[in-house]
PDB file of C-alpha atoms in Angstrom:
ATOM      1  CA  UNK A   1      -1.653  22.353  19.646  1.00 62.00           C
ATOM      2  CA  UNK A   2       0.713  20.226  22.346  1.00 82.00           C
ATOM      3  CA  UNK A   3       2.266  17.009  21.021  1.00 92.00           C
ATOM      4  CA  UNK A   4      -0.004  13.704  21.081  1.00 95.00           C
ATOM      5  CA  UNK A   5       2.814  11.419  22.808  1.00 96.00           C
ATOM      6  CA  UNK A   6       2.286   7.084  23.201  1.00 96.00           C
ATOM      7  CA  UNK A   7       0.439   7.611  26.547  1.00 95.00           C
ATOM      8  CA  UNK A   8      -2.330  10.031  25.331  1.00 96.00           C
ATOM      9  CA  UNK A   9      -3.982   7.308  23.206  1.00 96.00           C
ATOM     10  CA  UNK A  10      -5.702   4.254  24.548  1.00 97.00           C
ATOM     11  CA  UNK A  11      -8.041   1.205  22.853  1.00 98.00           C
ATOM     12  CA  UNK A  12     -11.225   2.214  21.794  1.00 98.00           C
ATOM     13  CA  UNK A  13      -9.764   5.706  20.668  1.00 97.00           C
ATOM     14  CA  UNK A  14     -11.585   6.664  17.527  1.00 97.00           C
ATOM     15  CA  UNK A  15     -10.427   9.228  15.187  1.00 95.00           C
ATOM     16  CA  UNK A  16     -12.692  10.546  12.232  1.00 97.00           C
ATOM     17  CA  UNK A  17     -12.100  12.561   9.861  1.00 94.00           C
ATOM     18  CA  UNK A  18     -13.065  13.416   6.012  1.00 89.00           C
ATOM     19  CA  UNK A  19     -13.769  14.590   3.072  1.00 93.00           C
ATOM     20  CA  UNK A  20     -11.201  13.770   0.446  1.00 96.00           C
ATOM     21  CA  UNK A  21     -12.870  14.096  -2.954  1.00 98.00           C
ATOM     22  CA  UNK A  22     -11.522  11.568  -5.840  1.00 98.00           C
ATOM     23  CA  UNK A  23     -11.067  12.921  -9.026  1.00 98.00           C
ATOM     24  CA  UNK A  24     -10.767  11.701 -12.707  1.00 97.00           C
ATOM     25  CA  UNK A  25      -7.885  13.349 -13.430  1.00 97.00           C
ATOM     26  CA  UNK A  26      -6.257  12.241  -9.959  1.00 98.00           C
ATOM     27  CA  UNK A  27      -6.915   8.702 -10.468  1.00 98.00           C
ATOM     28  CA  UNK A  28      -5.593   8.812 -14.722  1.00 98.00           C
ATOM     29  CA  UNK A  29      -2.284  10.592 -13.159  1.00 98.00           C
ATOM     30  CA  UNK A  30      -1.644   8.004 -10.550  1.00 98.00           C
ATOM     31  CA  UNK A  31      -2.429   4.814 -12.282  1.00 98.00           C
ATOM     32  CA  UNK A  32      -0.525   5.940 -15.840  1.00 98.00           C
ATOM     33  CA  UNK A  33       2.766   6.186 -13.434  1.00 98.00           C
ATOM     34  CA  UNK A  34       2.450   3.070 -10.891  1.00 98.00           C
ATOM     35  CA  UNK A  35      -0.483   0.617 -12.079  1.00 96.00           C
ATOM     36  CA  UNK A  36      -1.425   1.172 -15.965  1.00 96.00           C
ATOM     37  CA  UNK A  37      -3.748  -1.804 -16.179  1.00 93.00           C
ATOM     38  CA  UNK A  38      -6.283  -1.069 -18.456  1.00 92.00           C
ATOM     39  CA  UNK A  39      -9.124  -0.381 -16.109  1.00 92.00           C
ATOM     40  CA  UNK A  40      -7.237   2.099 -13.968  1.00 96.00           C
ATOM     41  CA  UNK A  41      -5.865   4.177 -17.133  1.00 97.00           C
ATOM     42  CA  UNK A  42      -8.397   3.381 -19.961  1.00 96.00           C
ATOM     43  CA  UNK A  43     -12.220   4.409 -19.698  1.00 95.00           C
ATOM     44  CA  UNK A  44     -13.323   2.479 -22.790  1.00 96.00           C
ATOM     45  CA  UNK A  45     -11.422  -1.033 -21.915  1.00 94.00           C
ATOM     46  CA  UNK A  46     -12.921  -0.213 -17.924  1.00 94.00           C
ATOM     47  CA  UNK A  47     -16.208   0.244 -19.197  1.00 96.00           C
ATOM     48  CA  UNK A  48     -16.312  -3.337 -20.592  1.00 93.00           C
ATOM     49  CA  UNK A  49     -14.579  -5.080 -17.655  1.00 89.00           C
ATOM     50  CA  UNK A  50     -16.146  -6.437 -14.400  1.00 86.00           C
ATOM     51  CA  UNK A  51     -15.639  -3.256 -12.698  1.00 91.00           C
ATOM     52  CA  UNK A  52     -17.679  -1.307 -15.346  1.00 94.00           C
ATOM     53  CA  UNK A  53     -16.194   1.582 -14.986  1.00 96.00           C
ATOM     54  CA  UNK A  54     -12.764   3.467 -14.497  1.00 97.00           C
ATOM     55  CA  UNK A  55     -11.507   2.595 -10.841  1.00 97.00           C
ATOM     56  CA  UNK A  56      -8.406   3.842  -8.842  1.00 98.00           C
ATOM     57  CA  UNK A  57      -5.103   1.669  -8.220  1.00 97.00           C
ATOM     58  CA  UNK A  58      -5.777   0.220  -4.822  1.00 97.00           C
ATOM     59  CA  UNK A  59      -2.396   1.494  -4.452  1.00 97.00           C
ATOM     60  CA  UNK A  60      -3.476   4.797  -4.969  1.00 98.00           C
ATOM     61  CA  UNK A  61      -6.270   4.508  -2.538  1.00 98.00           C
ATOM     62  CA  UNK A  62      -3.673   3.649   0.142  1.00 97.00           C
ATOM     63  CA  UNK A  63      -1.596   6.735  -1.169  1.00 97.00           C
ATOM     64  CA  UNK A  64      -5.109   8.957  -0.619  1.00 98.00           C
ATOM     65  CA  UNK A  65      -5.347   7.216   2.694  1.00 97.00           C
ATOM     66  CA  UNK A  66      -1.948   8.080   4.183  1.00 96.00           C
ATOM     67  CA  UNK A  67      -2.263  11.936   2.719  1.00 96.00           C
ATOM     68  CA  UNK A  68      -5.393  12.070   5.001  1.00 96.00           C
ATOM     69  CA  UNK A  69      -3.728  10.430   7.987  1.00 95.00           C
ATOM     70  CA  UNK A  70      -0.266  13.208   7.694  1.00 94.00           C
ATOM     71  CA  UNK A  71      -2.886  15.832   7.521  1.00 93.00           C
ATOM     72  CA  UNK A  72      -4.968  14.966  10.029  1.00 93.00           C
ATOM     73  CA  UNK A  73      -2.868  12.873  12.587  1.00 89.00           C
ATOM     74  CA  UNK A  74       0.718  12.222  12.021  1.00 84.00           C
ATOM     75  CA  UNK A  75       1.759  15.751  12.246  1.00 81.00           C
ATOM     76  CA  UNK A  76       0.041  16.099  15.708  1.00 87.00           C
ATOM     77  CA  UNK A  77       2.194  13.422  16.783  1.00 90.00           C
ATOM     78  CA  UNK A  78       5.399  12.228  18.251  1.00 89.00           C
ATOM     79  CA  UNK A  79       5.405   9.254  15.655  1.00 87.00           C
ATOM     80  CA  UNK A  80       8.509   7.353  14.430  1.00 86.00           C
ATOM     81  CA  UNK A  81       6.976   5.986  10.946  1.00 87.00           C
ATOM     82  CA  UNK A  82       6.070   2.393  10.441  1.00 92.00           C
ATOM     83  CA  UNK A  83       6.999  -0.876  10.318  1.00 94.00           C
ATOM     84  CA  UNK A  84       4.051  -1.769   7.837  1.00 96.00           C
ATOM     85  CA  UNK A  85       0.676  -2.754   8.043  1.00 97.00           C
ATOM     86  CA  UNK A  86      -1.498  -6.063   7.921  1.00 98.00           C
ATOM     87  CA  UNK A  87      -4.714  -7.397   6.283  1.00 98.00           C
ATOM     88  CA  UNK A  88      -5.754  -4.453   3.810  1.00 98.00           C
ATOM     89  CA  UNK A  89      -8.424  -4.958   1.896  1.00 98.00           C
ATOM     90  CA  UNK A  90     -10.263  -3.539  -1.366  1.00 97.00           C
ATOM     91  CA  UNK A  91     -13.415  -4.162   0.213  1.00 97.00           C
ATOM     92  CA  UNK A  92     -15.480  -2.171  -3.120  1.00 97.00           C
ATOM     93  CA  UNK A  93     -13.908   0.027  -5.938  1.00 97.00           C
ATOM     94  CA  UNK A  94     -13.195   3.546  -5.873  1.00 98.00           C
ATOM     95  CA  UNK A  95     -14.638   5.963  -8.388  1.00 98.00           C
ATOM     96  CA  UNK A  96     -14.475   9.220  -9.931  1.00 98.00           C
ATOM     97  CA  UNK A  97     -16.468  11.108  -7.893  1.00 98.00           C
ATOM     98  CA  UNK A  98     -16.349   9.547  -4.610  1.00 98.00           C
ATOM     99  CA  UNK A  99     -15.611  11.226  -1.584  1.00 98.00           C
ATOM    100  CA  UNK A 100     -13.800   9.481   1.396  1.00 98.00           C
ATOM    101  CA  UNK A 101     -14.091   9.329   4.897  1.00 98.00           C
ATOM    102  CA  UNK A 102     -11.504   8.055   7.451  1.00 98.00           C
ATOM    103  CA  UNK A 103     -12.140   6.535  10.776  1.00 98.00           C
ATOM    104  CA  UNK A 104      -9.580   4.827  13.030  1.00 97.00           C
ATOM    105  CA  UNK A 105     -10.071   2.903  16.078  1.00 98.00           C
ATOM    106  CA  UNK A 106      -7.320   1.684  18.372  1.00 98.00           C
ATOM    107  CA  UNK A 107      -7.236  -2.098  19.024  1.00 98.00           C
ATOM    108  CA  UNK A 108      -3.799  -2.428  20.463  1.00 98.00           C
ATOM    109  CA  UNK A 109      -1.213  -0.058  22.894  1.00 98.00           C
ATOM    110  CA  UNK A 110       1.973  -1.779  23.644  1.00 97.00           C
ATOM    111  CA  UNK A 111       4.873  -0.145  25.209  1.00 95.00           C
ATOM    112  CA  UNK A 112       8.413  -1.423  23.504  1.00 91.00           C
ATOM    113  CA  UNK A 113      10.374  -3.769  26.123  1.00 90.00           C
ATOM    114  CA  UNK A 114      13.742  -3.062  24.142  1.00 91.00           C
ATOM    115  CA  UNK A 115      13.138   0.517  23.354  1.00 90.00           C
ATOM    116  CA  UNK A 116      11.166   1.932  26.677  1.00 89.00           C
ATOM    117  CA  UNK A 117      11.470   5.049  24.943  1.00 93.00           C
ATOM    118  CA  UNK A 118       9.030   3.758  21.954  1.00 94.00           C
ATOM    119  CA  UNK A 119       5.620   2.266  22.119  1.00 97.00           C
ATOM    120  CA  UNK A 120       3.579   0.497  19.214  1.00 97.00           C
ATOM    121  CA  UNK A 121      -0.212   1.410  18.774  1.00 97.00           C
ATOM    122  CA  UNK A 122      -2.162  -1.070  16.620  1.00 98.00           C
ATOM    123  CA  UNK A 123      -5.314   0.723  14.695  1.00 98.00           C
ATOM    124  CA  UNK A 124      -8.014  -0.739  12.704  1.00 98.00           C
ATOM    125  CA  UNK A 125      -8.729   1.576  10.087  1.00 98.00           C
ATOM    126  CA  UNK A 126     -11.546   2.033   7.629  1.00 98.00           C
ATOM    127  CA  UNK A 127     -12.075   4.569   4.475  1.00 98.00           C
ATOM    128  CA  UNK A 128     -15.932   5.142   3.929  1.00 98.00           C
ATOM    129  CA  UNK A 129     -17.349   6.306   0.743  1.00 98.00           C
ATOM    130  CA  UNK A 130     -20.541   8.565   0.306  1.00 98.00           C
ATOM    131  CA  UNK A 131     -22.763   6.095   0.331  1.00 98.00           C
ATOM    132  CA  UNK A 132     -20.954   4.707   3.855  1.00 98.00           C
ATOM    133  CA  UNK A 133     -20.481   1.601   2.392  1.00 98.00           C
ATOM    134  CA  UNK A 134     -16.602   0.831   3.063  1.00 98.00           C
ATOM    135  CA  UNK A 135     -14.190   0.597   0.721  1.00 98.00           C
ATOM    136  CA  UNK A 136     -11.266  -0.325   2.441  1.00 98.00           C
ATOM    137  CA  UNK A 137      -9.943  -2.181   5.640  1.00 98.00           C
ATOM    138  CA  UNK A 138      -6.420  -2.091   7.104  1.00 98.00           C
ATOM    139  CA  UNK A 139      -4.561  -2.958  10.414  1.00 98.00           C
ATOM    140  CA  UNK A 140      -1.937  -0.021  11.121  1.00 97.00           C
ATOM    141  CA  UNK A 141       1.172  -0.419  13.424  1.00 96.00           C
ATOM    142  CA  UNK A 142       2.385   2.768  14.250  1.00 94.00           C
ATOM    143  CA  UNK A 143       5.384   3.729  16.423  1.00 93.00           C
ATOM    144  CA  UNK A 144       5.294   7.059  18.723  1.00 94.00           C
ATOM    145  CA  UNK A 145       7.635   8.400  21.274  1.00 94.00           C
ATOM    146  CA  UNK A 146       6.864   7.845  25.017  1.00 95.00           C
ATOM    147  CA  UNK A 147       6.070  11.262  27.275  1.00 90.00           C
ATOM    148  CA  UNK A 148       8.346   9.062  30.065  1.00 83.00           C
ATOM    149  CA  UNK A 149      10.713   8.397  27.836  1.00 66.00           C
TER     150      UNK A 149
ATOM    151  CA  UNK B   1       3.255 -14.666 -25.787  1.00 61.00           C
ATOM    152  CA  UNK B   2       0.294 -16.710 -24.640  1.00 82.00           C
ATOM    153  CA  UNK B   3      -1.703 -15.817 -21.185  1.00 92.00           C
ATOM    154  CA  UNK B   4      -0.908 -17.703 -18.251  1.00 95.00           C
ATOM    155  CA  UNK B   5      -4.352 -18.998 -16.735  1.00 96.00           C
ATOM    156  CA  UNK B   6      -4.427 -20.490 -12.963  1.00 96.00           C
ATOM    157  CA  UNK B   7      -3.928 -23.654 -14.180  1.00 95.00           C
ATOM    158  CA  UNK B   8      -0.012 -22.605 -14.829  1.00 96.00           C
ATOM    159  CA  UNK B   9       0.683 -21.433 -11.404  1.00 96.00           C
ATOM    160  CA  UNK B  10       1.890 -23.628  -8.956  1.00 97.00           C
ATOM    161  CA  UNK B  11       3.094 -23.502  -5.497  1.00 98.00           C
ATOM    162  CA  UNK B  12       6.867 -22.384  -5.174  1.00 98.00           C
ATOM    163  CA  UNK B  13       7.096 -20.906  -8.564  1.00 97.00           C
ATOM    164  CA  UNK B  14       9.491 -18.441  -8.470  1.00 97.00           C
ATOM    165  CA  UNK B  15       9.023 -15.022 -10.343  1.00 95.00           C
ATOM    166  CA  UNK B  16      12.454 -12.479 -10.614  1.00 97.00           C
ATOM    167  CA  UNK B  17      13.119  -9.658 -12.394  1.00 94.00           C
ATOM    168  CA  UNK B  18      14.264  -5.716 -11.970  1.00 89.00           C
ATOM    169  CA  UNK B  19      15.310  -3.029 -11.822  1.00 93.00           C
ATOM    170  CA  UNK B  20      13.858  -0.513 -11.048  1.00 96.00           C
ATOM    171  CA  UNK B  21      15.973   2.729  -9.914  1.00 98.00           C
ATOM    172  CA  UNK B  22      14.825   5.262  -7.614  1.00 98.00           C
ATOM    173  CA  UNK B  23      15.372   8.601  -7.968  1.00 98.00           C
ATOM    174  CA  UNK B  24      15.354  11.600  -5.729  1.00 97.00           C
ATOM    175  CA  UNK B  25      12.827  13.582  -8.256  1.00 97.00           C
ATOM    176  CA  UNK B  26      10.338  10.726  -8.097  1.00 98.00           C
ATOM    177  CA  UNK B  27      10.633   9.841  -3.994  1.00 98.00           C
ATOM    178  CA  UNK B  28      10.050  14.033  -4.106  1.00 98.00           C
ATOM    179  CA  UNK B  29       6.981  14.136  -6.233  1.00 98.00           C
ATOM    180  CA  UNK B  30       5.484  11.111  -5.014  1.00 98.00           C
ATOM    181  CA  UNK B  31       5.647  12.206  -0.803  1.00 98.00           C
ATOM    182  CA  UNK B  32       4.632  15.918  -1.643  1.00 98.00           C
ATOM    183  CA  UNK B  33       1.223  14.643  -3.160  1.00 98.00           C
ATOM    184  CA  UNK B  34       0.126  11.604  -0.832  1.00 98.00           C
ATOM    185  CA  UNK B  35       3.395  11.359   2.081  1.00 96.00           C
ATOM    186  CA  UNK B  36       4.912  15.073   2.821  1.00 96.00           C
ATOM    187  CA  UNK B  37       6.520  13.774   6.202  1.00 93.00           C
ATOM    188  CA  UNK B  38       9.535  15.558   6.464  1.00 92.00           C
ATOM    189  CA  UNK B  39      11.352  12.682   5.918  1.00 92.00           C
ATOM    190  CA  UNK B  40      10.242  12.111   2.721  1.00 96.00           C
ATOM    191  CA  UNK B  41       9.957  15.235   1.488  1.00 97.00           C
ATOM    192  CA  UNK B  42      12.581  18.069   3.527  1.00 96.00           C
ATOM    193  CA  UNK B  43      16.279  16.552   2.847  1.00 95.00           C
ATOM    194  CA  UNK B  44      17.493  18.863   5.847  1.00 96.00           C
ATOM    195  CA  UNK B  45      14.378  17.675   8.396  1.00 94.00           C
ATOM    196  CA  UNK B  46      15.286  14.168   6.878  1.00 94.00           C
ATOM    197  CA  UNK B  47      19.224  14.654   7.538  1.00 96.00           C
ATOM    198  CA  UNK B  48      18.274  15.233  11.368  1.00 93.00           C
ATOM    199  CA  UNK B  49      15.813  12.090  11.200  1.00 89.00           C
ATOM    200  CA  UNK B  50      15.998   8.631  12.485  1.00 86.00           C
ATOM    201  CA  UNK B  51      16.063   7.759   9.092  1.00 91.00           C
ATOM    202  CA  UNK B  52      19.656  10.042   8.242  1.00 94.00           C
ATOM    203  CA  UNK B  53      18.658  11.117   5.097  1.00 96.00           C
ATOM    204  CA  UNK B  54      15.961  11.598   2.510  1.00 97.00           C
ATOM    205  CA  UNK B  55      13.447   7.987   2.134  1.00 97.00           C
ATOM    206  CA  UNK B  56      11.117   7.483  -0.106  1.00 98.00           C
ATOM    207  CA  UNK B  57       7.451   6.483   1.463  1.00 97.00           C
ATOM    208  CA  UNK B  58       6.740   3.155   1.918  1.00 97.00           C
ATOM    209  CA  UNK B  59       3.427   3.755   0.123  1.00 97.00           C
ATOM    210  CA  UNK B  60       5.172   4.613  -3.149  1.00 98.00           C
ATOM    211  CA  UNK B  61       7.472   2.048  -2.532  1.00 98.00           C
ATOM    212  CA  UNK B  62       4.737   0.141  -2.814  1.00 97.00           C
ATOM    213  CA  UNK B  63       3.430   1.882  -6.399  1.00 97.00           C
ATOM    214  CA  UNK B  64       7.082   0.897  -7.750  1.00 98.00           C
ATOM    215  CA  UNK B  65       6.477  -2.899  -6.789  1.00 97.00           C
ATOM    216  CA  UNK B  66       2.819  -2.355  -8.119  1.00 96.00           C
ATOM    217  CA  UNK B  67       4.136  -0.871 -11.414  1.00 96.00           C
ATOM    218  CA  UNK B  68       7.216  -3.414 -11.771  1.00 96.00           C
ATOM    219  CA  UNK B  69       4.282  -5.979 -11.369  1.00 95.00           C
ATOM    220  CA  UNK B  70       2.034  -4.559 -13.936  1.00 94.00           C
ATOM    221  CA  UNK B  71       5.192  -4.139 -16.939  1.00 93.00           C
ATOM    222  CA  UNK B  72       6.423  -7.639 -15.895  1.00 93.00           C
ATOM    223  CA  UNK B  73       3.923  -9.612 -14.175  1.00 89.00           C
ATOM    224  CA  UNK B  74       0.273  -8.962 -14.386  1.00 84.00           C
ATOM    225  CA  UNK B  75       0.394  -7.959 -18.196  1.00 81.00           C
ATOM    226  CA  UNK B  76       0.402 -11.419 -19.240  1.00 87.00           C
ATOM    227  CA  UNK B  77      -1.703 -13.214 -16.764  1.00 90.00           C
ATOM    228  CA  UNK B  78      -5.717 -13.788 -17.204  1.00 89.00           C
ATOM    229  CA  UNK B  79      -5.728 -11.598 -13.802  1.00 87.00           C
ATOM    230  CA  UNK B  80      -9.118 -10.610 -12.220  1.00 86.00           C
ATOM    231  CA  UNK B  81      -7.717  -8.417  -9.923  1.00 87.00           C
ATOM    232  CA  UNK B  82      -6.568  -8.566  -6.235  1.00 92.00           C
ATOM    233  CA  UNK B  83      -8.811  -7.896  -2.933  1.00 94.00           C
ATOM    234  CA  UNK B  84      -5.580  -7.306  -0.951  1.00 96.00           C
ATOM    235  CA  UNK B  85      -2.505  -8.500   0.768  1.00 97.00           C
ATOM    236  CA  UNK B  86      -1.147  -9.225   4.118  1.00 98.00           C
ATOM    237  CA  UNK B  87       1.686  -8.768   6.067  1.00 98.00           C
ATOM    238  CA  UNK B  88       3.149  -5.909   4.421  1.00 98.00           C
ATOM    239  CA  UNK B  89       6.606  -4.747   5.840  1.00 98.00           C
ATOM    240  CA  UNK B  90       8.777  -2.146   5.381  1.00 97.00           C
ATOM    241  CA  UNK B  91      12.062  -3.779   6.436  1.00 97.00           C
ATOM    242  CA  UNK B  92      14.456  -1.057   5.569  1.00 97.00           C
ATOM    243  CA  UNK B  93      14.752   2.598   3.813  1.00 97.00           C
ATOM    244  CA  UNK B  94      15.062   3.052   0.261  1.00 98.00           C
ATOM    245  CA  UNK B  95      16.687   5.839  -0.449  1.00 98.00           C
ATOM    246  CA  UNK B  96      17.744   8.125  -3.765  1.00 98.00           C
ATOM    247  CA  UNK B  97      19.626   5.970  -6.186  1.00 98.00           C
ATOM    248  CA  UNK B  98      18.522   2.886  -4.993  1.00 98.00           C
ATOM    249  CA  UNK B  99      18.236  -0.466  -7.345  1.00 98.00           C
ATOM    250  CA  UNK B 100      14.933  -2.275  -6.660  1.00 98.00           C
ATOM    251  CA  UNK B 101      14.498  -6.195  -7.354  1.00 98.00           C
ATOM    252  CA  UNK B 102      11.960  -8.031  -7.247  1.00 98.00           C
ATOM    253  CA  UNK B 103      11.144 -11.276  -6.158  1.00 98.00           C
ATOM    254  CA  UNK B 104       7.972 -13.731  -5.857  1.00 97.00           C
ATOM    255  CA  UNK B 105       7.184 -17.393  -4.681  1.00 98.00           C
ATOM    256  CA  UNK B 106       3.849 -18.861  -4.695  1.00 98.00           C
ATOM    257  CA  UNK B 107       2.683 -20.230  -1.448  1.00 98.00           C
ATOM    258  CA  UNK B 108      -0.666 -21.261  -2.453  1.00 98.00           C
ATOM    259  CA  UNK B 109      -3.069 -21.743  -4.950  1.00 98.00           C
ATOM    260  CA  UNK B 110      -6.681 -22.764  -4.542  1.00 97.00           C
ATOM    261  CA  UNK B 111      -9.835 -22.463  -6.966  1.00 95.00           C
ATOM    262  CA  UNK B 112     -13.178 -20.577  -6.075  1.00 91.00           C
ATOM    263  CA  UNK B 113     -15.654 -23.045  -4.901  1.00 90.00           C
ATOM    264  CA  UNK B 114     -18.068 -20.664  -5.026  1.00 91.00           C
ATOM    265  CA  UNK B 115     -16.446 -19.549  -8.287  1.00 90.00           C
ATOM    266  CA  UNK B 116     -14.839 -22.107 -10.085  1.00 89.00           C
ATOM    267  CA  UNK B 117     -14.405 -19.967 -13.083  1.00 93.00           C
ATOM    268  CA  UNK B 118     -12.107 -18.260 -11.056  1.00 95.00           C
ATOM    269  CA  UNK B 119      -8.580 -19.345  -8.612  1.00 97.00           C
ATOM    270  CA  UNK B 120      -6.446 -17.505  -5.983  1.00 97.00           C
ATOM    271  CA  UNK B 121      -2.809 -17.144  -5.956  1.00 97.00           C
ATOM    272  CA  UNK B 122      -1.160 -16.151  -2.552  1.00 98.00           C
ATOM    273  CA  UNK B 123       2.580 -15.107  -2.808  1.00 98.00           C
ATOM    274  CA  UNK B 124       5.164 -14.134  -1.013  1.00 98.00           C
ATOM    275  CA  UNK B 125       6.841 -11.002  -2.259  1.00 98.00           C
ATOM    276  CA  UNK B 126      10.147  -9.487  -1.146  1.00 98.00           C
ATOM    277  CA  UNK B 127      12.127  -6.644  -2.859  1.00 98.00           C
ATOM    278  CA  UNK B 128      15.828  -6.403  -2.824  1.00 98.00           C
ATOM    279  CA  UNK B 129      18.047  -3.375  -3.034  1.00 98.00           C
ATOM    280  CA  UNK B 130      21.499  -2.825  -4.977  1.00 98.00           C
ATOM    281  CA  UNK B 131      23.029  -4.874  -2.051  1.00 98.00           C
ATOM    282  CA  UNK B 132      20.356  -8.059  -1.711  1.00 98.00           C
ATOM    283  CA  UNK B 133      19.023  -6.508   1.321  1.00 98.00           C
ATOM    284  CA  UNK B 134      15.318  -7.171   1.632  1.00 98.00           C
ATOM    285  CA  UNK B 135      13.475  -3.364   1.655  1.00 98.00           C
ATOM    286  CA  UNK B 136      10.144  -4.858   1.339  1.00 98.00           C
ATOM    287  CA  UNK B 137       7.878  -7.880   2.167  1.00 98.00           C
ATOM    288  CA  UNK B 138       4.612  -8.205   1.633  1.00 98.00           C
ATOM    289  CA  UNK B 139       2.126 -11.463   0.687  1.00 98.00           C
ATOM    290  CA  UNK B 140      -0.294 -10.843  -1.938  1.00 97.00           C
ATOM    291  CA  UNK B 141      -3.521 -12.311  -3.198  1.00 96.00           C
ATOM    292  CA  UNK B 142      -4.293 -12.505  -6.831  1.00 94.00           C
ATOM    293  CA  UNK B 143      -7.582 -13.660  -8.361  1.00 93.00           C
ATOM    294  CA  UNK B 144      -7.285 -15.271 -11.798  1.00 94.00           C
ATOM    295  CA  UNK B 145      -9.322 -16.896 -14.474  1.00 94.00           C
ATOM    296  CA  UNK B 146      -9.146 -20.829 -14.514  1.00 95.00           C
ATOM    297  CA  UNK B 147      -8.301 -22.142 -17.980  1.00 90.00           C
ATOM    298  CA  UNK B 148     -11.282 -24.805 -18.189  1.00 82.00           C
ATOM    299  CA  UNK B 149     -13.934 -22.866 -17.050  1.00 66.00           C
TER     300      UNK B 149
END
């Protein structure tokens, strides 16, 4: 497959991909090292909270997200990592059991003024559940290599 | 200790406390499950990099601020949770032996009209490395229970 370079993708570009399954065990291992609050890490004290159930870290739903994005996208590309993102959201909670579906759509392409060499694309980016109902929302800024360059 | 209700919070309280040190075994373990770039996870690939050397990904950097937050933070606050942040940057690399700080301010605070059993804290978050260089920015949104309600 040839190299996806900062001029190959345009607004309105949508990428979709899927499934990642979310497992118990994945979500206990996760939360126990980086967010042990009692409903990510404790089935009894998440059964009687407002979630009603054991939910993963939010974190870890961004971890799941950016394992699907390397496997899917970022390895097909000539990208040079991230600054960071804007507005994520937790839109519903993630469960044991859910599977996940990605879709990205392009809302920005802007080549670099200082570095002509280097051109930002802005992404809106959803995670879907089963059900299609999403579960979370996030604004990407990623930073690729130009074909001119 | 007693639990700090949304009543107790107000705008430009400052929160500060570490450390938190980062080793190469955890930046490993962490980027082969949810980041295996080969930045983050091939020291040799990573050598040749951009980045000139092995960094950990900004998404567990993100679980370590999540996880100092939990054991410092969140533990003794009436928290309801979070639906996101904003504005999340990755201002530089951390890298393997790293010492993390954090640091929080609230910028505003603001009770559920629709919920009044309930407030919002936005902060500002930054974290520091070994040499008060800011690594990390990122402005959160915390939902709490009021004290009178």
């Amino acid at each position: 497959m040839s190299t996806i370079y900062f001029e190959d993708i345009g607004v309105g570009d949508k990428t979709v991909f899927g499934e990642k399954k979310v497992t118990l065990e994945e979500i206990l291992k996760f939360a126990r090292k980086y967010d042990p609050q009692p409903f990510h890490v404790d089935e009894k004290a998440a059964n009687d909270s407002i979630y009603g159930g054991l939910i993963a870290s939010g974190w870890h739903t961004g971890g799941m997200l950016m394992r699907m994005m390397v496997d899917n996208m970022v390895n097909q590309r000539a990208g040079l990592g991230s600054p960071g993102f804007d507005d994520l959201r937790w839109i519903l909670p993630v469960r044991p059991g859910d599977v996940l579906r990605f879709e990205s759509t392009v809302i920005e392409t802007r080549r670099s003024t200082s570095r002509p060499e280097m051109g930002v694309i802005r992404a809106q980016i959803f995670l879907f559940n089963q059900n299609d109902e999403k579960v979370l929302s996030v604004k990407t800024i990623g930073m690729m290599k130009t074909r001119s360059a």
